[in-house]
Tab-separated table of C-alpha atoms and ligand atoms in Angstrom:
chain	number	residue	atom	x	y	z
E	1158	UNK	CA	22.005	29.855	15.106
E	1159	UNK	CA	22.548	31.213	11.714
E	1160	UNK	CA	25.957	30.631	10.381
E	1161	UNK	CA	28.023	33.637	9.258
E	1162	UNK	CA	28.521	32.202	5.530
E	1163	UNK	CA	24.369	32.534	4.785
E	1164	UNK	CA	23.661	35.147	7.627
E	1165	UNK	CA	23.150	37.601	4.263
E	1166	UNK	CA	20.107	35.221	3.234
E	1167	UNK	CA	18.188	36.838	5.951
E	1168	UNK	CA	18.695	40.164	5.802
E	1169	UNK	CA	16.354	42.702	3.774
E	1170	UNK	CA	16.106	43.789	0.311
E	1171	UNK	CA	15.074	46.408	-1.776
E	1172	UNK	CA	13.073	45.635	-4.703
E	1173	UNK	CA	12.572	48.932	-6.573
E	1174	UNK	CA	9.595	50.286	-4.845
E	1175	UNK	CA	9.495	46.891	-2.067
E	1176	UNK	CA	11.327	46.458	0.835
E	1177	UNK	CA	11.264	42.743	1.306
E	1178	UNK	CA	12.171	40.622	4.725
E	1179	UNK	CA	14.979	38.334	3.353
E	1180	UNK	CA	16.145	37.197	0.369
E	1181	UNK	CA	14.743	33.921	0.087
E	1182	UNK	CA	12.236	33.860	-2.864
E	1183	UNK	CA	10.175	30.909	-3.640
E	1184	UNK	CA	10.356	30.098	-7.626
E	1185	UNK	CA	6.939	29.370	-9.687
E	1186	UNK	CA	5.477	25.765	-9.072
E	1187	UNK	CA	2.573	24.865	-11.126
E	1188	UNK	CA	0.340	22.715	-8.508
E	1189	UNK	CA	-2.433	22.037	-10.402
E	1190	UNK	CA	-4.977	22.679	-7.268
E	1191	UNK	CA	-7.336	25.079	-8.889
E	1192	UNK	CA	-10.791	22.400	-8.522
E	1193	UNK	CA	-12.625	22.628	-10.477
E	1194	UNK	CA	-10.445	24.954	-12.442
E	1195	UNK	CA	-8.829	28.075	-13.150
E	1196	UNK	CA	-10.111	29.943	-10.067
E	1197	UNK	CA	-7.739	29.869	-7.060
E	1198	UNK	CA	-9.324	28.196	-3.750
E	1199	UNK	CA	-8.539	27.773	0.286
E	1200	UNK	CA	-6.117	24.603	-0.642
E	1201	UNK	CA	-4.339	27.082	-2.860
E	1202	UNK	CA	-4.741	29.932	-0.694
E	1203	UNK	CA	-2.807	27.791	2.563
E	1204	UNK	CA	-0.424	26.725	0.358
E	1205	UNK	CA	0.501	30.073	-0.572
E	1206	UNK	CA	-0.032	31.240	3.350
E	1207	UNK	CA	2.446	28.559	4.909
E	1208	UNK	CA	4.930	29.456	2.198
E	1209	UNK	CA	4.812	33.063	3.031
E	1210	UNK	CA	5.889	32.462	7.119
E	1211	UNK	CA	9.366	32.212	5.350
E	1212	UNK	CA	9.830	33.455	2.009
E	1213	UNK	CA	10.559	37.009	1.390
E	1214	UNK	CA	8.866	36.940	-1.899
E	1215	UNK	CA	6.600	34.329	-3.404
E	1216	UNK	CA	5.961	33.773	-7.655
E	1217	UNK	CA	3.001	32.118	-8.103
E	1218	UNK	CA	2.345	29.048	-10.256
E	1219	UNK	CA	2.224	30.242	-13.809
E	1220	UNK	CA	-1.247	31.966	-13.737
E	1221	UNK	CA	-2.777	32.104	-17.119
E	1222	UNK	CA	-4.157	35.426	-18.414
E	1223	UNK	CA	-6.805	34.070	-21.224
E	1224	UNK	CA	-8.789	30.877	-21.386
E	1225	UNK	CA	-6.499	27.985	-22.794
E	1226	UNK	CA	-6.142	24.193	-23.114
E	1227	UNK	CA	-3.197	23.702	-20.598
E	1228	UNK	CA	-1.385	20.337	-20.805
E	1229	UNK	CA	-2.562	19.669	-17.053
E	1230	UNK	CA	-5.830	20.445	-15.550
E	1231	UNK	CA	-6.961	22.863	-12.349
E	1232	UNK	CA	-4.359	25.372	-13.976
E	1233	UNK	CA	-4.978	28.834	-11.986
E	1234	UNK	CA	-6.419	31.631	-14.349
E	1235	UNK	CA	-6.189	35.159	-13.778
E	1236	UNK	CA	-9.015	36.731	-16.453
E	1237	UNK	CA	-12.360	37.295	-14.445
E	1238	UNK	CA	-13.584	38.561	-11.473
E	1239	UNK	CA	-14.057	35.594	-9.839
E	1240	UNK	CA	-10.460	34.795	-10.238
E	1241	UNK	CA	-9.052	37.974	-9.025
E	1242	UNK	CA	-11.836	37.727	-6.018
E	1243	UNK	CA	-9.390	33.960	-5.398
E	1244	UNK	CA	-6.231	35.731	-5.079
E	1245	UNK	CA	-6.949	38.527	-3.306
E	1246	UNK	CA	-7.944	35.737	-0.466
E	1247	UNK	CA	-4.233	34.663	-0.946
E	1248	UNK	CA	-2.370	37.989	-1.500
E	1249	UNK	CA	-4.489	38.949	1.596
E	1250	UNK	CA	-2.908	36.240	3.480
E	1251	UNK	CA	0.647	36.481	2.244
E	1252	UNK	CA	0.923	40.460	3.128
E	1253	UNK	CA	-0.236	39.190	6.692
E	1254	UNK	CA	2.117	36.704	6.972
E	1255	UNK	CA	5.099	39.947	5.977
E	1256	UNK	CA	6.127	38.417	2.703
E	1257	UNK	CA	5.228	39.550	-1.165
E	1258	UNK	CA	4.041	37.874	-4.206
E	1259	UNK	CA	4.143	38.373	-8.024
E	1260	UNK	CA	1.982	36.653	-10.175
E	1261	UNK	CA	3.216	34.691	-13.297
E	1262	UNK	CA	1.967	35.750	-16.195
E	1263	UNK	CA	1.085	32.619	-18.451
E	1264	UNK	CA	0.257	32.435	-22.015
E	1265	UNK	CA	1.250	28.861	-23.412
E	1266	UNK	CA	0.641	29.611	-27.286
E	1267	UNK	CA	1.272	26.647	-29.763
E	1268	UNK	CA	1.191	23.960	-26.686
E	1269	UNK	CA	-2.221	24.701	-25.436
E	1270	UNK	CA	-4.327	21.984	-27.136
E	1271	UNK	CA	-8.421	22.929	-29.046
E	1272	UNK	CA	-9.998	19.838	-27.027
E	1273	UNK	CA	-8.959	20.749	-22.757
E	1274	UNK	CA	-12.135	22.482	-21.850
E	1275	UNK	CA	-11.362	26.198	-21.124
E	1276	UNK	CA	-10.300	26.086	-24.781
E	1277	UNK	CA	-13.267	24.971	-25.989
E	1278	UNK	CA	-15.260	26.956	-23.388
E	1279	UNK	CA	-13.824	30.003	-24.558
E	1280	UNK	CA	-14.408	28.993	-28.149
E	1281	UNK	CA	-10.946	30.721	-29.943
E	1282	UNK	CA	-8.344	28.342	-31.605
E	1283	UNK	CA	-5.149	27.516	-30.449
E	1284	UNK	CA	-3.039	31.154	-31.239
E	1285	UNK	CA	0.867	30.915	-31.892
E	1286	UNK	CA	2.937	32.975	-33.257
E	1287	UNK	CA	3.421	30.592	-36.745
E	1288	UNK	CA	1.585	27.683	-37.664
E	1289	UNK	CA	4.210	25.473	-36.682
E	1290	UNK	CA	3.233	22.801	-33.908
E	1291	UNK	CA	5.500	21.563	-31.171
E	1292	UNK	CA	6.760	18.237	-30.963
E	1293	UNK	CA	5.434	15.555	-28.285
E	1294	UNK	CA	2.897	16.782	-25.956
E	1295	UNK	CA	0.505	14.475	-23.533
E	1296	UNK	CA	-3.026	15.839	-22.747
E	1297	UNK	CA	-3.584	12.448	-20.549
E	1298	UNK	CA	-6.919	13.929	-19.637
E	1299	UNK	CA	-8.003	14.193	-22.777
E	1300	UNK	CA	-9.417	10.684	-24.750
E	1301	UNK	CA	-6.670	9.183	-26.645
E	1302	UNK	CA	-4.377	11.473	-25.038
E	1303	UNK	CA	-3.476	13.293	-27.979
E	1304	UNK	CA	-0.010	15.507	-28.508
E	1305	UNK	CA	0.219	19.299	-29.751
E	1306	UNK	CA	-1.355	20.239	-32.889
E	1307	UNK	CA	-0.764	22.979	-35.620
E	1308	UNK	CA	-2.220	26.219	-33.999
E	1309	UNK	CA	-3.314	29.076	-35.568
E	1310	UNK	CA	-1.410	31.482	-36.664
E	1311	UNK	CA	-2.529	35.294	-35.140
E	1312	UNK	CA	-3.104	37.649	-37.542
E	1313	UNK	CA	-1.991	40.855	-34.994
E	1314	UNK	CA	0.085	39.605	-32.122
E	1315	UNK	CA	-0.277	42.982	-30.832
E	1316	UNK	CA	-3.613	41.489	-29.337
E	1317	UNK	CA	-1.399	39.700	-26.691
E	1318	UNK	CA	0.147	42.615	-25.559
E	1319	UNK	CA	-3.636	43.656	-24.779
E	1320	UNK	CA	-4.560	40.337	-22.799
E	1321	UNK	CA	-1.075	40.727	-20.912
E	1322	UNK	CA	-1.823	44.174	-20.339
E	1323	UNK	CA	-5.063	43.346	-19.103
E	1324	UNK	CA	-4.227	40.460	-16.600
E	1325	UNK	CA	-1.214	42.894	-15.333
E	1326	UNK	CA	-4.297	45.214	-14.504
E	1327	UNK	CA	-5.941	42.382	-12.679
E	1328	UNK	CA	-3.141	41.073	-10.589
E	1329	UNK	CA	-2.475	44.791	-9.857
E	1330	UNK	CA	-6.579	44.675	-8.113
E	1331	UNK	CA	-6.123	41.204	-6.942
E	1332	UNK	CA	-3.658	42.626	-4.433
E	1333	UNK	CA	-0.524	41.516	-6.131
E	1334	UNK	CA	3.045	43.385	-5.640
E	1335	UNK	CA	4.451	42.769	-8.802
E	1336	UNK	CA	3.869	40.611	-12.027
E	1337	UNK	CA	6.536	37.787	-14.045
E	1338	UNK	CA	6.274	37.524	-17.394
E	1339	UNK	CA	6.556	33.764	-18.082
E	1340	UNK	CA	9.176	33.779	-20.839
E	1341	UNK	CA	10.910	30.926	-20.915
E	1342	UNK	CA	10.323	26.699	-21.327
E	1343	UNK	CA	8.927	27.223	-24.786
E	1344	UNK	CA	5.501	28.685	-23.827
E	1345	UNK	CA	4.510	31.739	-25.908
E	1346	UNK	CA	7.107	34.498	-25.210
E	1347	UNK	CA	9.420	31.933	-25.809
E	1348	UNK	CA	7.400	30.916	-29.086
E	1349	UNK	CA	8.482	34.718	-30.135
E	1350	UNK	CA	11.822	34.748	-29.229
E	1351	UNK	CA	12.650	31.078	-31.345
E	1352	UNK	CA	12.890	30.713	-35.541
E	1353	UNK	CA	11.272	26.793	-34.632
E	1354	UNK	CA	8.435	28.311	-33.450
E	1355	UNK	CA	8.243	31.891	-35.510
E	1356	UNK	CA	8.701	31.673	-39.012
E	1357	UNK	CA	6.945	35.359	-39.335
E	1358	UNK	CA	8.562	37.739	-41.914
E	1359	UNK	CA	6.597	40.850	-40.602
E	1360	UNK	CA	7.931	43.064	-38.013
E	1361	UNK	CA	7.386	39.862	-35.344
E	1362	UNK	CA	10.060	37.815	-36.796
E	1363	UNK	CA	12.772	36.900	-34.985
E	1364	UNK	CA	15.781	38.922	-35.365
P	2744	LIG	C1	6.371	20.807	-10.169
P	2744	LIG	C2	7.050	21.989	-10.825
P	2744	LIG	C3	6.279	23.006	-11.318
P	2744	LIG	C4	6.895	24.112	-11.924
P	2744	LIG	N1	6.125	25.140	-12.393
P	2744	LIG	C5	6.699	26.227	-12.944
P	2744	LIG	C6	5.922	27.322	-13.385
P	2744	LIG	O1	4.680	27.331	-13.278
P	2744	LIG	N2	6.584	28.363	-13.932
P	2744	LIG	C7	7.956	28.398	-14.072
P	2744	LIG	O2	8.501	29.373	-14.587
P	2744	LIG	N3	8.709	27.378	-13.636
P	2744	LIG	C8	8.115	26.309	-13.077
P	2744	LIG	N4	8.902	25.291	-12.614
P	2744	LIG	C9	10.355	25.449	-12.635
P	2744	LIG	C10	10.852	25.903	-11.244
P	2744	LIG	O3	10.344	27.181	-10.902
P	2744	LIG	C11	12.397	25.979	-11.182
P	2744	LIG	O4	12.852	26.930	-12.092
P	2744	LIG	C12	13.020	24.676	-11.508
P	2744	LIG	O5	12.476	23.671	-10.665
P	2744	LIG	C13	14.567	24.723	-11.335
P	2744	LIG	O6	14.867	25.142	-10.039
P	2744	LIG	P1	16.198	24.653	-9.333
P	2744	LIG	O7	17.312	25.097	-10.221
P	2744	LIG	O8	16.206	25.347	-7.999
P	2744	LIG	O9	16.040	23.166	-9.229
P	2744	LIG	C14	8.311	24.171	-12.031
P	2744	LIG	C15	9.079	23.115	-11.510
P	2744	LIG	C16	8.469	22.053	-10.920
P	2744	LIG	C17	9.334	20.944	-10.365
Protein backbone atom coordinates (compact mmCIF):
# COMPACT_ATOMS: atom_id res chain seq x y z
CA UNK A 1 0.00 0.00 0.00
CA UNK A 2 1.26 3.23 -1.26
CA UNK A 3 0.85 6.05 1.11
CA UNK A 4 -1.08 9.14 -0.03
CA UNK A 5 2.00 11.63 0.72
CA UNK A 6 4.31 9.77 -2.30
CA UNK A 7 1.27 8.20 -4.22
CA UNK A 8 2.40 11.16 -6.97
CA UNK A 9 5.90 9.24 -7.30
CA UNK A 10 4.08 6.69 -9.26
CA UNK A 11 2.07 8.25 -11.47
CA UNK A 12 3.14 9.17 -15.21
CA UNK A 13 4.98 11.88 -16.79
CA UNK A 14 5.41 13.66 -19.78
CA UNK A 15 8.78 14.29 -20.97
CA UNK A 16 8.43 16.47 -24.09
CA UNK A 17 7.93 13.90 -26.71
CA UNK A 18 8.02 10.67 -23.74
CA UNK A 19 5.43 9.54 -21.74
CA UNK A 20 7.22 7.88 -18.91
CA UNK A 21 5.68 5.24 -16.15
CA UNK A 22 6.53 7.13 -12.88
CA UNK A 23 8.62 9.59 -11.80
CA UNK A 24 11.32 7.82 -10.27
CA UNK A 25 14.55 8.40 -12.33
CA UNK A 26 17.72 6.70 -11.56
CA UNK A 27 20.78 9.39 -11.52
CA UNK A 28 24.22 8.56 -13.50
CA UNK A 29 26.53 5.99 -11.61
CA UNK A 30 29.81 5.40 -13.14
CA UNK A 31 30.33 1.43 -12.49
CA UNK A 32 33.32 0.89 -14.07
CA UNK A 33 32.07 -2.68 -15.63
CA UNK A 34 32.95 -2.11 -19.21
CA UNK A 35 35.87 -5.38 -19.33
CA UNK A 36 37.94 -5.01 -21.01
CA UNK A 37 36.91 -1.48 -21.71
CA UNK A 38 34.86 1.08 -23.15
CA UNK A 39 32.35 -1.26 -24.84
CA UNK A 40 29.23 -2.02 -22.76
CA UNK A 41 28.70 -5.93 -21.93
CA UNK A 42 25.84 -8.50 -20.42
CA UNK A 43 27.08 -7.47 -16.65
CA UNK A 44 26.33 -3.94 -17.77
CA UNK A 45 23.46 -4.76 -19.80
CA UNK A 46 21.54 -6.67 -16.39
CA UNK A 47 22.48 -4.02 -14.46
CA UNK A 48 20.78 -1.64 -16.55
CA UNK A 49 17.74 -4.37 -17.09
CA UNK A 50 17.00 -4.92 -13.22
CA UNK A 51 17.13 -1.17 -12.79
CA UNK A 52 14.60 -0.59 -15.43
CA UNK A 53 11.67 -3.09 -13.59
CA UNK A 54 11.33 0.20 -11.50
CA UNK A 55 12.66 3.31 -12.71
CA UNK A 56 10.73 5.42 -15.03
CA UNK A 57 13.79 6.74 -16.62
CA UNK A 58 17.36 5.55 -16.36
CA UNK A 59 20.85 8.03 -17.08
CA UNK A 60 23.50 5.99 -17.80
CA UNK A 61 26.99 6.08 -16.28
CA UNK A 62 28.77 8.98 -17.87
CA UNK A 63 29.42 7.43 -21.36
CA UNK A 64 32.36 8.98 -23.02
CA UNK A 65 32.03 10.22 -26.62
CA UNK A 66 35.96 10.18 -27.77
CA UNK A 67 38.81 8.00 -26.66
CA UNK A 68 40.28 9.39 -23.27
CA UNK A 69 42.46 8.53 -20.25
CA UNK A 70 39.62 8.33 -17.57
CA UNK A 71 40.78 8.41 -13.92
CA UNK A 72 39.19 4.77 -13.52
CA UNK A 73 39.32 1.99 -15.92
CA UNK A 74 36.35 -0.16 -17.91
CA UNK A 75 34.78 3.44 -18.42
CA UNK A 76 31.80 2.83 -21.07
CA UNK A 77 32.51 4.63 -24.50
CA UNK A 78 30.03 5.57 -26.91
CA UNK A 79 32.31 6.33 -30.35
CA UNK A 80 32.25 3.07 -32.56
CA UNK A 81 30.13 0.63 -33.77
CA UNK A 82 30.92 -1.85 -31.56
CA UNK A 83 29.91 0.33 -28.74
CA UNK A 84 26.63 1.40 -30.03
CA UNK A 85 26.08 -2.52 -31.09
CA UNK A 86 26.60 -2.79 -26.60
CA UNK A 87 23.88 -0.51 -25.86
CA UNK A 88 21.46 -1.25 -28.12
CA UNK A 89 21.59 -4.85 -26.16
CA UNK A 90 20.73 -2.64 -23.08
CA UNK A 91 18.34 0.03 -24.49
CA UNK A 92 16.74 -3.14 -26.02
CA UNK A 93 16.23 -4.48 -22.65
CA UNK A 94 15.22 -1.36 -20.79
CA UNK A 95 12.25 -0.45 -23.45
CA UNK A 96 11.12 -4.15 -22.62
CA UNK A 97 11.20 -3.79 -19.20
CA UNK A 98 8.61 -0.16 -19.92
CA UNK A 99 11.18 2.29 -18.68
CA UNK A 100 13.58 4.92 -20.77
CA UNK A 101 17.14 5.81 -20.79
CA UNK A 102 19.39 8.78 -21.76
CA UNK A 103 22.84 8.43 -22.21
CA UNK A 104 25.45 10.74 -20.49
CA UNK A 105 27.41 12.44 -22.58
CA UNK A 106 31.11 12.45 -21.18
CA UNK A 107 34.01 14.44 -22.19
CA UNK A 108 36.48 14.81 -19.11
CA UNK A 109 38.96 17.49 -20.73
CA UNK A 110 41.99 18.63 -18.53
CA UNK A 111 41.46 15.44 -16.02
CA UNK A 112 41.85 12.74 -18.54
CA UNK A 113 45.53 11.75 -18.13
CA UNK A 114 48.26 10.98 -21.77
CA UNK A 115 49.39 7.51 -20.10
CA UNK A 116 45.50 5.38 -19.38
CA UNK A 117 45.45 3.41 -22.55
CA UNK A 118 42.50 4.64 -24.73
CA UNK A 119 44.52 7.87 -24.60
CA UNK A 120 47.38 6.56 -25.86
CA UNK A 121 45.48 4.18 -28.17
CA UNK A 122 43.86 6.94 -29.75
CA UNK A 123 47.13 8.81 -29.98
CA UNK A 124 45.70 12.79 -29.39
CA UNK A 125 46.90 14.73 -26.23
CA UNK A 126 45.05 15.55 -23.38
CA UNK A 127 42.53 18.64 -24.91
CA UNK A 128 41.22 21.39 -22.36
CA UNK A 129 39.99 24.33 -22.83
CA UNK A 130 43.44 26.31 -21.33
CA UNK A 131 46.58 24.85 -20.47
CA UNK A 132 45.90 24.97 -16.97
CA UNK A 133 46.00 21.46 -15.10
CA UNK A 134 43.76 20.44 -12.26
CA UNK A 135 44.88 19.90 -8.92
CA UNK A 136 45.22 16.25 -7.28
CA UNK A 137 44.18 13.47 -9.41
CA UNK A 138 45.00 9.49 -8.78
CA UNK A 139 45.40 7.26 -11.92
CA UNK A 140 46.09 4.17 -9.34
CA UNK A 141 46.25 2.02 -12.42
CA UNK A 142 48.74 3.71 -13.85
CA UNK A 143 52.72 3.07 -12.45
CA UNK A 144 53.51 5.57 -9.90
CA UNK A 145 50.04 6.59 -9.89
CA UNK A 146 50.57 9.87 -11.19
CA UNK A 147 48.02 13.11 -10.74
CA UNK A 148 46.61 15.45 -13.67
CA UNK A 149 48.96 17.08 -15.92
CA UNK A 150 48.97 20.34 -18.07
CA UNK A 151 46.76 19.42 -21.16
CA UNK A 152 46.74 20.87 -24.27
CA UNK A 153 45.21 23.64 -25.06
CA UNK A 154 42.59 23.18 -28.38
CA UNK A 155 43.16 25.38 -30.93
CA UNK A 156 39.11 25.32 -32.19
CA UNK A 157 36.88 24.08 -29.43
CA UNK A 158 34.28 24.10 -31.98
CA UNK A 159 35.72 20.50 -32.72
CA UNK A 160 33.88 19.31 -29.51
CA UNK A 161 30.74 20.44 -30.52
CA UNK A 162 31.45 17.95 -33.58
CA UNK A 163 32.42 14.83 -31.33
CA UNK A 164 29.25 15.71 -29.08
CA UNK A 165 27.29 16.04 -32.05
CA UNK A 166 28.48 12.91 -33.27
CA UNK A 167 28.02 10.62 -30.14
CA UNK A 168 24.35 12.36 -29.83
CA UNK A 169 23.97 10.71 -33.40
CA UNK A 170 25.12 7.43 -31.99
CA UNK A 171 23.10 7.16 -28.87
CA UNK A 172 20.20 8.32 -31.12
CA UNK A 173 21.07 4.55 -33.34
CA UNK A 174 22.01 2.79 -30.23
CA UNK A 175 18.33 2.96 -29.30
CA UNK A 176 18.59 5.69 -26.77
CA UNK A 177 15.50 8.14 -25.82
CA UNK A 178 17.29 11.05 -25.01
CA UNK A 179 20.96 12.27 -24.31
CA UNK A 180 22.62 14.35 -20.84
CA UNK A 181 25.15 16.51 -21.39
CA UNK A 182 27.59 15.88 -18.50
CA UNK A 183 28.17 19.45 -17.32
CA UNK A 184 28.99 19.56 -14.09
CA UNK A 185 31.93 18.05 -11.35
CA UNK A 186 34.63 19.87 -13.23
CA UNK A 187 34.81 17.62 -16.34
CA UNK A 188 34.98 19.57 -19.63
CA UNK A 189 31.71 21.59 -19.93
CA UNK A 190 32.44 22.53 -16.64
CA UNK A 191 36.19 23.31 -17.72
CA UNK A 192 34.24 26.03 -20.08
CA UNK A 193 32.01 27.41 -17.82
CA UNK A 194 35.09 28.16 -14.90
CA UNK A 195 38.01 31.20 -15.19
CA UNK A 196 40.38 28.21 -13.12
CA UNK A 197 40.09 26.18 -15.86
CA UNK A 198 39.56 28.78 -19.03
CA UNK A 199 41.82 31.49 -19.18
CA UNK A 200 40.82 31.94 -23.12
CA UNK A 201 40.44 35.59 -24.33
CA UNK A 202 38.75 34.54 -27.70
CA UNK A 203 35.13 34.24 -28.06
CA UNK A 204 35.39 30.89 -25.54
CA UNK A 205 36.23 32.84 -22.55
CA UNK A 206 34.22 32.86 -19.83
CA UNK A 207 31.89 35.65 -19.50
C1 LIG B 1 29.62 5.61 -7.50
C2 LIG B 1 29.07 6.90 -8.07
C3 LIG B 1 29.20 7.14 -9.42
C4 LIG B 1 28.69 8.33 -9.96
N1 LIG B 1 28.80 8.55 -11.30
C5 LIG B 1 28.29 9.67 -11.85
C6 LIG B 1 28.35 9.90 -13.25
O1 LIG B 1 28.86 9.07 -14.02
N2 LIG B 1 27.81 11.05 -13.70
C7 LIG B 1 27.22 11.99 -12.88
O2 LIG B 1 26.76 13.02 -13.36
N3 LIG B 1 27.14 11.78 -11.56
C8 LIG B 1 27.65 10.65 -11.04
N4 LIG B 1 27.53 10.44 -9.69
C9 LIG B 1 26.76 11.39 -8.89
C10 LIG B 1 25.33 10.84 -8.67
O3 LIG B 1 24.62 10.73 -9.90
C11 LIG B 1 24.50 11.76 -7.74
O4 LIG B 1 24.36 13.01 -8.32
C12 LIG B 1 25.15 11.92 -6.42
O5 LIG B 1 25.41 10.64 -5.86
C13 LIG B 1 24.27 12.74 -5.44
O6 LIG B 1 23.01 12.14 -5.34
P1 LIG B 1 22.17 12.27 -4.00
O7 LIG B 1 21.99 13.73 -3.78
O8 LIG B 1 20.88 11.55 -4.29
O9 LIG B 1 23.01 11.58 -2.97
C14 LIG B 1 28.05 9.28 -9.12
C15 LIG B 1 27.92 9.00 -7.75
C16 LIG B 1 28.42 7.84 -7.24
C17 LIG B 1 28.25 7.58 -5.76
Amino acid sequence: MVSASIAPLFQPIQLGSLTLRNRIFMSALTRNRAVPTNSPNSVMLEHYRKRATSAGLIITEGVLITPQGSEWPHVSGIWNKEEVAGWKNITDAVHKEGSHIFAQLWHLGQVSHPDAPEQKEAGIPVYAPSAISARGGKFRFLSGQPGYVIPTAIDDPAELLDLFEKAATNAKEAGFDGVELHGANGYLIHQFLDSTSDARQDSWEVQ
